[in-house]
Amino acid sequence: MQLPCDITLNYLLGEEAGPVPVKLRDGREADASLDTFGFELIRHESMVSDWHNLEEIEEKHYAEIRALAKELTCCDFVLFYPAVVRNPEAAKSSEDYNPIEAVHSDYTESYPDVIRDPGHPYHKLISRHFEAEGVSAEDVASASRIRTLQFWRNTGPGDVDYPFAVCDTRSVSRGELFPILVETYGGLETRFESFVVLGQNAAAHEWYSFADMQPDEVLMFRAFDSDKADAGEHFWTPHTAFRNPEATAETPARESIEMRAICFWK
């Protein structure tokens, strides 16, 4: 896929989603960092040899991303939402594991309440990692800061049918974000709020993609930051899958893994 290029992305238009034309820029030519754009491309080699093997991912990759998140943030402990593996095989078990073709950002201002409530189904999903980190529900409830980072890795061929695009957070205002309730995802009860993005001002949104991503490259982007939310600053990072404008019937299907590392400070 050649960048830059013109594509269409699915935004919320009124009460329904619809395609909107946008310019897609080359992320490799941008001086993007987590603190400025809300995303950053980093190098990270994994010991996982088979990205279709969920047991190997469980055994190796959680620890790898935990160590990476701690190194990058200097947080006190890291918990996880379950890894999201996207490939044709996974999509057979749930349509949620197809690439998501809707401009969205994962969490709203209500996210800390979801994380801290021991009775919430989302809290139950992350509590399975308490023992590995030596923490408790009380440690989560009393955390002074919560910051969730997404680590997105392409695990298949570099040129795929539905690549990944991410938006400079500074180009999207809070007024362009519309909250929706995600009751379930991939067969799991989740019940958290996510943002979909309104398309009326899409021409001002600055979109980027990274062509031919390799397995030792990881796109890290901010999904939430309680410090920024409390200060009224941009804590969201819109993102989406999109149809490769150069794709043909022979273009390989996308294979990827997403790790949501929830970083806590005591």
CSV table of C-alpha atoms in Angstrom, one decimal:
chain,number,residue,atom,x,y,z
A,1,MET,CA,0.0,0.0,0.0
A,2,GLN,CA,1.4,3.4,-1.0
A,3,LEU,CA,1.1,6.3,1.4
A,4,PRO,CA,-0.2,8.9,1.4
A,5,CYS,CA,-3.5,8.0,-0.2
A,6,ASP,CA,-7.2,8.8,-0.3
A,7,ILE,CA,-9.5,6.4,1.5
A,8,THR,CA,-13.0,6.3,3.1
A,9,LEU,CA,-13.6,5.7,6.8
A,10,ASN,CA,-16.9,4.9,8.5
A,11,TYR,CA,-17.9,7.7,10.8
A,12,LEU,CA,-21.2,8.4,12.7
A,13,LEU,CA,-23.3,10.6,10.5
A,14,GLY,CA,-26.5,11.5,12.3
A,15,GLU,CA,-27.9,8.3,13.7
A,16,GLU,CA,-26.1,5.9,11.4
A,17,ALA,CA,-22.6,5.2,10.3
A,18,GLY,CA,-21.4,6.0,6.8
A,19,PRO,CA,-18.3,6.4,4.6
A,20,VAL,CA,-16.4,9.7,4.7
A,21,PRO,CA,-13.4,10.5,2.4
A,22,VAL,CA,-10.2,11.3,4.3
A,23,LYS,CA,-6.5,11.7,3.5
A,24,LEU,CA,-4.3,9.0,4.9
A,25,ARG,CA,-0.8,10.0,5.8
A,26,ASP,CA,2.4,8.0,6.1
A,27,GLY,CA,3.0,7.4,9.8
A,28,ARG,CA,6.7,6.5,9.2
A,29,GLU,CA,7.3,10.1,8.0
A,30,ALA,CA,5.6,11.7,11.0
A,31,ASP,CA,7.5,12.6,14.1
A,32,ALA,CA,4.7,11.0,16.2
A,33,SER,CA,5.0,10.3,19.9
A,34,LEU,CA,2.6,9.1,22.6
A,35,ASP,CA,2.7,12.5,24.3
A,36,THR,CA,2.0,14.5,21.2
A,37,PHE,CA,0.0,12.5,18.6
A,38,GLY,CA,-1.3,9.9,21.2
A,39,PHE,CA,0.5,7.1,19.3
A,40,GLU,CA,4.0,5.9,18.6
A,41,LEU,CA,5.6,3.1,16.6
A,42,ILE,CA,8.1,1.2,18.6
A,43,ARG,CA,10.3,-1.8,18.1
A,44,HIS,CA,9.6,-4.9,20.3
A,45,GLU,CA,10.6,-8.4,19.6
A,46,SER,CA,8.4,-11.2,21.1
A,47,MET,CA,9.3,-14.7,22.1
A,48,VAL,CA,5.9,-15.9,20.7
A,49,SER,CA,6.5,-18.2,17.7
A,50,ASP,CA,2.9,-19.0,16.8
A,51,TRP,CA,0.4,-16.2,17.0
A,52,HIS,CA,-2.5,-18.6,16.5
A,53,ASN,CA,-1.6,-20.4,19.7
A,54,LEU,CA,-3.5,-18.8,22.6
A,55,GLU,CA,-1.7,-20.8,25.2
A,56,GLU,CA,1.7,-19.6,24.0
A,57,ILE,CA,0.4,-16.0,24.0
A,58,GLU,CA,-0.9,-16.5,27.5
A,59,GLU,CA,2.4,-18.0,28.7
A,60,LYS,CA,4.7,-15.5,27.1
A,61,HIS,CA,3.1,-12.4,25.7
A,62,TYR,CA,1.4,-11.0,28.7
A,63,ALA,CA,4.6,-11.0,30.7
A,64,GLU,CA,6.4,-9.3,27.7
A,65,ILE,CA,3.9,-6.5,27.4
A,66,ARG,CA,3.7,-6.1,31.2
A,67,ALA,CA,7.5,-5.5,31.3
A,68,LEU,CA,7.3,-3.2,28.3
A,69,ALA,CA,4.5,-1.1,29.8
A,70,LYS,CA,6.3,-0.8,33.1
A,71,GLU,CA,9.5,0.3,31.3
A,72,LEU,CA,7.8,2.9,29.2
A,73,THR,CA,5.5,4.4,32.0
A,74,CYS,CA,7.3,3.6,35.3
A,75,CYS,CA,3.9,2.6,36.7
A,76,ASP,CA,3.5,0.4,39.8
A,77,PHE,CA,1.6,-2.5,38.3
A,78,VAL,CA,-0.1,-3.6,35.1
A,79,LEU,CA,-3.4,-5.5,34.5
A,80,PHE,CA,-4.9,-6.7,31.2
A,81,TYR,CA,-8.1,-6.9,29.3
A,82,PRO,CA,-7.9,-10.3,27.5
A,83,ALA,CA,-5.7,-10.3,24.3
A,84,VAL,CA,-7.7,-9.6,21.1
A,85,VAL,CA,-6.5,-11.8,18.3
A,86,ARG,CA,-7.8,-11.0,14.8
A,87,ASN,CA,-7.5,-13.5,12.0
A,88,PRO,CA,-10.0,-15.4,9.8
A,89,GLU,CA,-9.9,-18.4,12.1
A,90,ALA,CA,-10.7,-16.2,15.2
A,91,ALA,CA,-13.5,-14.5,13.3
A,92,LYS,CA,-15.2,-17.8,12.8
A,93,SER,CA,-15.8,-18.0,16.6
A,94,SER,CA,-17.1,-14.4,16.8
A,95,GLU,CA,-17.7,-11.6,14.3
A,96,ASP,CA,-16.1,-9.2,16.9
A,97,TYR,CA,-12.7,-10.6,15.9
A,98,ASN,CA,-13.1,-9.2,12.3
A,99,PRO,CA,-11.3,-5.9,11.7
A,100,ILE,CA,-13.5,-3.1,13.2
A,101,GLU,CA,-14.4,-0.7,10.4
A,102,ALA,CA,-15.8,2.1,12.5
A,103,VAL,CA,-13.9,5.2,13.7
A,104,HIS,CA,-13.9,4.9,17.5
A,105,SER,CA,-11.8,5.3,20.7
A,106,ASP,CA,-12.1,2.6,23.3
A,107,TYR,CA,-13.0,4.3,26.6
A,108,THR,CA,-14.9,7.3,27.9
A,109,GLU,CA,-14.6,9.3,31.2
A,110,SER,CA,-16.5,6.5,33.0
A,111,TYR,CA,-13.7,4.0,32.5
A,112,PRO,CA,-12.2,4.4,36.1
A,113,ASP,CA,-15.6,3.5,37.6
A,114,VAL,CA,-15.7,0.3,35.5
A,115,ILE,CA,-12.1,-0.6,36.5
A,116,ARG,CA,-12.6,0.1,40.2
A,117,ASP,CA,-16.0,-1.6,40.9
A,118,PRO,CA,-15.3,-5.2,42.1
A,119,GLY,CA,-18.8,-6.2,41.0
A,120,HIS,CA,-18.5,-5.0,37.4
A,121,PRO,CA,-17.9,-7.7,34.7
A,122,TYR,CA,-15.0,-5.7,33.3
A,123,HIS,CA,-13.3,-5.7,36.7
A,124,LYS,CA,-13.7,-9.5,36.8
A,125,LEU,CA,-11.9,-9.8,33.5
A,126,ILE,CA,-8.8,-8.0,34.8
A,127,SER,CA,-8.8,-9.6,38.3
A,128,ARG,CA,-7.3,-12.8,36.9
A,129,HIS,CA,-4.0,-10.9,36.7
A,130,PHE,CA,-4.0,-9.8,40.4
A,131,GLU,CA,-1.9,-12.7,41.5
A,132,ALA,CA,0.8,-12.2,38.8
A,133,GLU,CA,1.2,-8.6,40.0
A,134,GLY,CA,0.7,-9.2,43.7
A,135,VAL,CA,-2.2,-6.7,44.0
A,136,SER,CA,-5.8,-6.7,45.2
A,137,ALA,CA,-9.1,-5.1,44.4
A,138,GLU,CA,-8.2,-2.5,47.1
A,139,ASP,CA,-5.0,-1.6,45.3
A,140,VAL,CA,-7.0,-1.0,42.1
A,141,ALA,CA,-9.7,1.0,43.9
A,142,SER,CA,-7.1,3.3,45.5
A,143,ALA,CA,-4.9,3.8,42.5
A,144,SER,CA,-4.0,7.5,42.0
A,145,ARG,CA,-3.8,7.2,38.2
A,146,ILE,CA,-5.0,4.8,35.6
A,147,ARG,CA,-3.6,4.8,32.1
A,148,THR,CA,-4.5,2.2,29.4
A,149,LEU,CA,-2.2,1.7,26.5
A,150,GLN,CA,-3.0,-0.4,23.4
A,151,PHE,CA,-0.1,-2.4,21.8
A,152,TRP,CA,-1.2,-3.3,18.3
A,153,ARG,CA,1.0,-5.8,16.4
A,154,ASN,CA,0.7,-7.1,12.9
A,155,THR,CA,1.3,-10.9,13.1
A,156,GLY,CA,0.8,-11.9,9.4
A,157,PRO,CA,1.9,-10.6,6.0
A,158,GLY,CA,2.8,-6.9,5.8
A,159,ASP,CA,0.4,-6.0,3.0
A,160,VAL,CA,-3.1,-6.9,4.0
A,161,ASP,CA,-6.8,-6.4,3.1
A,162,TYR,CA,-7.8,-4.3,6.1
A,163,PRO,CA,-4.8,-2.3,7.6
A,164,PHE,CA,-5.0,-0.2,10.7
A,165,ALA,CA,-5.3,3.6,10.9
A,166,VAL,CA,-4.8,5.9,13.9
A,167,CYS,CA,-5.7,9.6,14.3
A,168,ASP,CA,-3.7,12.4,15.8
A,169,THR,CA,-5.7,12.9,19.0
A,170,ARG,CA,-5.2,16.7,18.8
A,171,SER,CA,-7.2,16.9,15.6
A,172,VAL,CA,-10.4,15.5,17.3
A,173,SER,CA,-12.3,17.5,19.9
A,174,ARG,CA,-14.3,16.0,22.8
A,175,GLY,CA,-17.5,17.4,21.1
A,176,GLU,CA,-17.0,15.1,18.2
A,177,LEU,CA,-17.1,11.9,20.4
A,178,PHE,CA,-20.4,10.1,21.0
A,179,PRO,CA,-20.5,7.5,23.8
A,180,ILE,CA,-22.1,4.1,23.2
A,181,LEU,CA,-22.4,1.1,25.6
A,182,VAL,CA,-20.5,-2.1,24.7
A,183,GLU,CA,-22.5,-4.8,26.5
A,184,THR,CA,-20.4,-7.7,25.3
A,185,TYR,CA,-17.3,-8.3,23.2
A,186,GLY,CA,-16.1,-11.6,21.8
A,187,GLY,CA,-18.6,-13.5,23.9
A,188,LEU,CA,-17.5,-11.8,27.1
A,189,GLU,CA,-19.7,-9.5,29.2
A,190,THR,CA,-18.0,-6.2,29.3
A,191,ARG,CA,-20.5,-3.3,29.8
A,192,PHE,CA,-18.3,-0.4,29.3
A,193,GLU,CA,-18.7,2.9,27.3
A,194,SER,CA,-16.7,3.5,24.1
A,195,PHE,CA,-16.7,6.5,21.8
A,196,VAL,CA,-17.7,6.6,18.2
A,197,VAL,CA,-16.6,9.6,16.2
A,198,LEU,CA,-18.9,12.1,14.4
A,199,GLY,CA,-18.0,12.7,10.8
A,200,GLN,CA,-19.1,16.2,10.2
A,201,ASN,CA,-15.6,17.6,10.7
A,202,ALA,CA,-13.7,14.6,9.3
A,203,ALA,CA,-11.7,16.7,6.9
A,204,ALA,CA,-9.8,18.3,9.8
A,205,HIS,CA,-8.9,14.9,11.3
A,206,GLU,CA,-5.3,13.8,10.7
A,207,TRP,CA,-5.1,10.1,9.9
A,208,TYR,CA,-2.0,7.9,9.7
A,209,SER,CA,-1.1,4.4,8.8
A,210,PHE,CA,2.1,2.3,8.8
A,211,ALA,CA,2.5,0.3,5.6
A,212,ASP,CA,4.1,-3.2,5.7
A,213,MET,CA,4.3,-3.5,9.5
A,214,GLN,CA,6.5,-6.3,10.6
A,215,PRO,CA,6.0,-8.6,13.7
A,216,ASP,CA,8.8,-6.8,15.6
A,217,GLU,CA,7.0,-3.4,15.2
A,218,VAL,CA,4.3,-2.4,17.6
A,219,LEU,CA,1.9,0.6,17.3
A,220,MET,CA,1.4,1.9,20.8
A,221,PHE,CA,-1.5,4.3,21.4
A,222,ARG,CA,-3.3,5.8,24.3
A,223,ALA,CA,-6.8,4.4,25.1
A,224,PHE,CA,-7.3,6.3,28.4
A,225,ASP,CA,-5.4,8.4,31.0
A,226,SER,CA,-7.2,9.5,34.2
A,227,ASP,CA,-4.8,12.4,34.7
A,228,LYS,CA,-5.6,13.8,31.2
A,229,ALA,CA,-9.4,13.1,31.7
A,230,ASP,CA,-9.4,14.9,35.0
A,231,ALA,CA,-7.6,17.9,33.5
A,232,GLY,CA,-10.0,18.1,30.5
A,233,GLU,CA,-7.2,17.1,28.0
A,234,HIS,CA,-7.2,14.7,25.1
A,235,PHE,CA,-7.2,11.2,26.5
A,236,TRP,CA,-8.7,9.5,23.5
A,237,THR,CA,-7.0,8.2,20.3
A,238,PRO,CA,-9.5,7.5,17.4
A,239,HIS,CA,-8.6,4.5,15.3
A,240,THR,CA,-10.1,2.0,12.8
A,241,ALA,CA,-9.5,-0.6,10.2
A,242,PHE,CA,-10.0,0.4,6.6
A,243,ARG,CA,-10.2,-1.3,3.3
A,244,ASN,CA,-6.8,-1.3,1.5
A,245,PRO,CA,-7.5,0.7,-1.7
A,246,GLU,CA,-5.0,-1.5,-3.5
A,247,ALA,CA,-6.4,-4.8,-2.2
A,248,THR,CA,-7.4,-7.6,-4.7
A,249,ALA,CA,-8.9,-11.0,-4.2
A,250,GLU,CA,-5.4,-12.3,-3.6
A,251,THR,CA,-4.5,-9.8,-0.9
A,252,PRO,CA,-3.9,-11.7,2.4
A,253,ALA,CA,-6.4,-11.3,5.3
A,254,ARG,CA,-5.2,-9.2,8.2
A,255,GLU,CA,-3.8,-11.1,11.2
A,256,SER,CA,-3.0,-9.0,14.3
A,257,ILE,CA,-3.0,-9.0,18.1
A,258,GLU,CA,-4.1,-6.2,20.5
A,259,MET,CA,-2.9,-6.0,24.1
A,260,ARG,CA,-4.7,-3.5,26.4
A,261,ALA,CA,-2.2,-2.9,29.2
A,262,ILE,CA,-3.9,-1.1,32.1
A,263,CYS,CA,-1.2,0.8,34.0
A,264,PHE,CA,-1.7,1.8,37.7
A,265,TRP,CA,0.0,4.2,40.0
A,266,LYS,CA,-0.4,3.8,43.8
